[in-house]
Structures are given as C-alpha cells and as structure tokens.
Coordinates of C-alpha atoms in Angstrom, one line a residue:
M1 CA 26.3 17.4 -6.0
G2 CA 27.6 15.3 -8.5
V3 CA 26.2 14.1 -11.7
T4 CA 24.8 10.7 -10.4
E5 CA 23.2 12.2 -7.3
N6 CA 21.6 14.8 -9.9
L7 CA 20.5 12.0 -11.9
K8 CA 18.9 9.7 -9.2
R9 CA 17.3 13.2 -7.8
G10 CA 15.9 13.8 -11.5
V11 CA 14.9 10.3 -12.2
T12 CA 12.9 9.8 -8.8
E13 CA 11.0 13.2 -9.4
L14 CA 9.9 11.8 -12.7
V15 CA 8.8 8.5 -11.4
L16 CA 7.0 9.8 -8.8
L17 CA 5.1 12.4 -10.8
G18 CA 4.5 9.5 -13.3
L19 CA 2.8 7.7 -10.8
L20 CA 0.8 10.8 -9.7
T21 CA -0.4 11.6 -13.1
Q22 CA -2.6 8.4 -12.8
Q23 CA -4.2 8.8 -9.5
D24 CA -3.6 10.5 -6.2
M25 CA -1.2 8.4 -3.8
Y26 CA 0.0 8.3 -0.5
G27 CA 3.9 7.6 0.3
Y28 CA 3.6 3.8 1.1
E29 CA 1.2 3.3 -1.8
M30 CA 3.9 4.8 -4.1
A31 CA 6.6 2.7 -3.1
Q32 CA 4.8 -0.4 -3.5
A33 CA 3.4 0.8 -6.9
L34 CA 7.2 1.2 -7.9
R35 CA 8.2 -2.2 -6.4
D36 CA 5.2 -3.9 -8.0
R37 CA 5.6 -2.3 -11.4
S38 CA 9.5 -2.8 -11.8
S39 CA 9.1 -6.6 -10.4
G40 CA 11.3 -5.5 -7.4
K41 CA 14.0 -4.0 -9.6
F42 CA 13.1 -0.5 -8.2
V43 CA 13.0 0.0 -4.7
L44 CA 12.4 3.4 -3.4
L45 CA 13.2 4.0 0.3
E46 CA 11.4 6.5 2.4
T47 CA 14.6 8.4 3.0
S48 CA 14.5 9.2 -0.8
M49 CA 11.0 9.5 -1.5
Y50 CA 9.8 11.9 1.3
P51 CA 12.5 14.7 0.7
T52 CA 11.6 14.5 -3.0
L53 CA 7.9 14.7 -2.3
Y54 CA 8.5 18.0 -0.1
R55 CA 10.9 19.3 -2.9
L56 CA 8.1 18.7 -5.7
Q57 CA 5.5 20.5 -3.2
D58 CA 7.9 23.2 -2.8
H59 CA 8.1 23.9 -6.8
H60 CA 4.1 23.7 -6.7
Y61 CA 4.5 20.6 -9.1
I62 CA 2.3 18.4 -6.3
S63 CA 0.4 19.4 -3.2
S64 CA -1.1 16.9 -0.4
Y65 CA -4.2 16.4 1.6
E66 CA -5.1 14.3 4.4
E67 CA -7.6 11.8 5.1
L68 CA -8.8 10.0 8.2
V69 CA -8.1 6.2 8.1
G70 CA -9.7 4.3 11.3
R71 CA -10.6 6.5 14.2
R72 CA -7.2 8.3 14.6
R73 CA -4.6 7.8 11.9
K74 CA -4.4 10.4 9.1
R75 CA -3.0 9.6 5.8
T76 CA -1.4 12.2 3.2
Y77 CA -1.9 11.8 -0.2
Y78 CA -0.3 13.5 -2.8
H79 CA -1.6 14.8 -6.0
I80 CA -0.4 16.8 -9.1
E81 CA -1.5 20.3 -9.0
P82 CA -4.2 20.9 -11.8
A83 CA -2.0 23.7 -13.2
E84 CA 1.0 21.3 -13.8
R85 CA -1.1 18.3 -15.0
P86 CA -0.9 19.4 -18.9
T87 CA 2.9 19.8 -18.9
I88 CA 3.6 16.8 -17.1
K89 CA 1.5 14.8 -19.4
K90 CA 2.8 16.2 -22.3
F91 CA 6.2 15.6 -20.9
W92 CA 5.2 11.6 -20.7
Q93 CA 4.0 11.3 -23.9
N94 CA 7.1 12.7 -25.5
T95 CA 9.4 10.2 -23.8

C-alpha cells in the first residue's frame, strides 16, 4: 500500500472518530454530516466508510449497536468505546 492510500485511510479514520466524539451515529448520518460540514467538498462513499468502521471496530476503538426503525428495519449506530474516548478527545485537542 502506497503513501497516498495510507494517508487516505488515516484521514478517513480520524474524520469518522471526530464525528463520533460528538454523538453516536449511523453510517448514512456520518456521510451526510461530512458532506454538510465540508460544504460538499468531502464526500465519503460507503465503499470507503464501512470497511473503515469495521477496522476501527476490530481495533476496539468503536463498537456498534442496532436500533429498530419502524417495524422491521434495523439501523446500526456506531460509538466510541468508553475506554478510548479520553485518548481520542486528547488527540483532537492537540491538533
């Protein structure tokens, strides 16, 4: 993997963690928040977002839970693990 790919991966992880420091969110909500906050300049496709979320889960930075929406549909919310929250907040305060 080249430098460009590593940079994109790292930026995507940091941006998603930054959103999750504010509140629990589901995937589409995160993509919309990024698009809105960047005035459309930062568009995160699902093909990049979900593998990144799964990787963050594998490293125990975040976890997920499901909530029922309507009668049958489930929505998966992601949140920062309590043990990781101070570390992530400290990082964002220093940048």
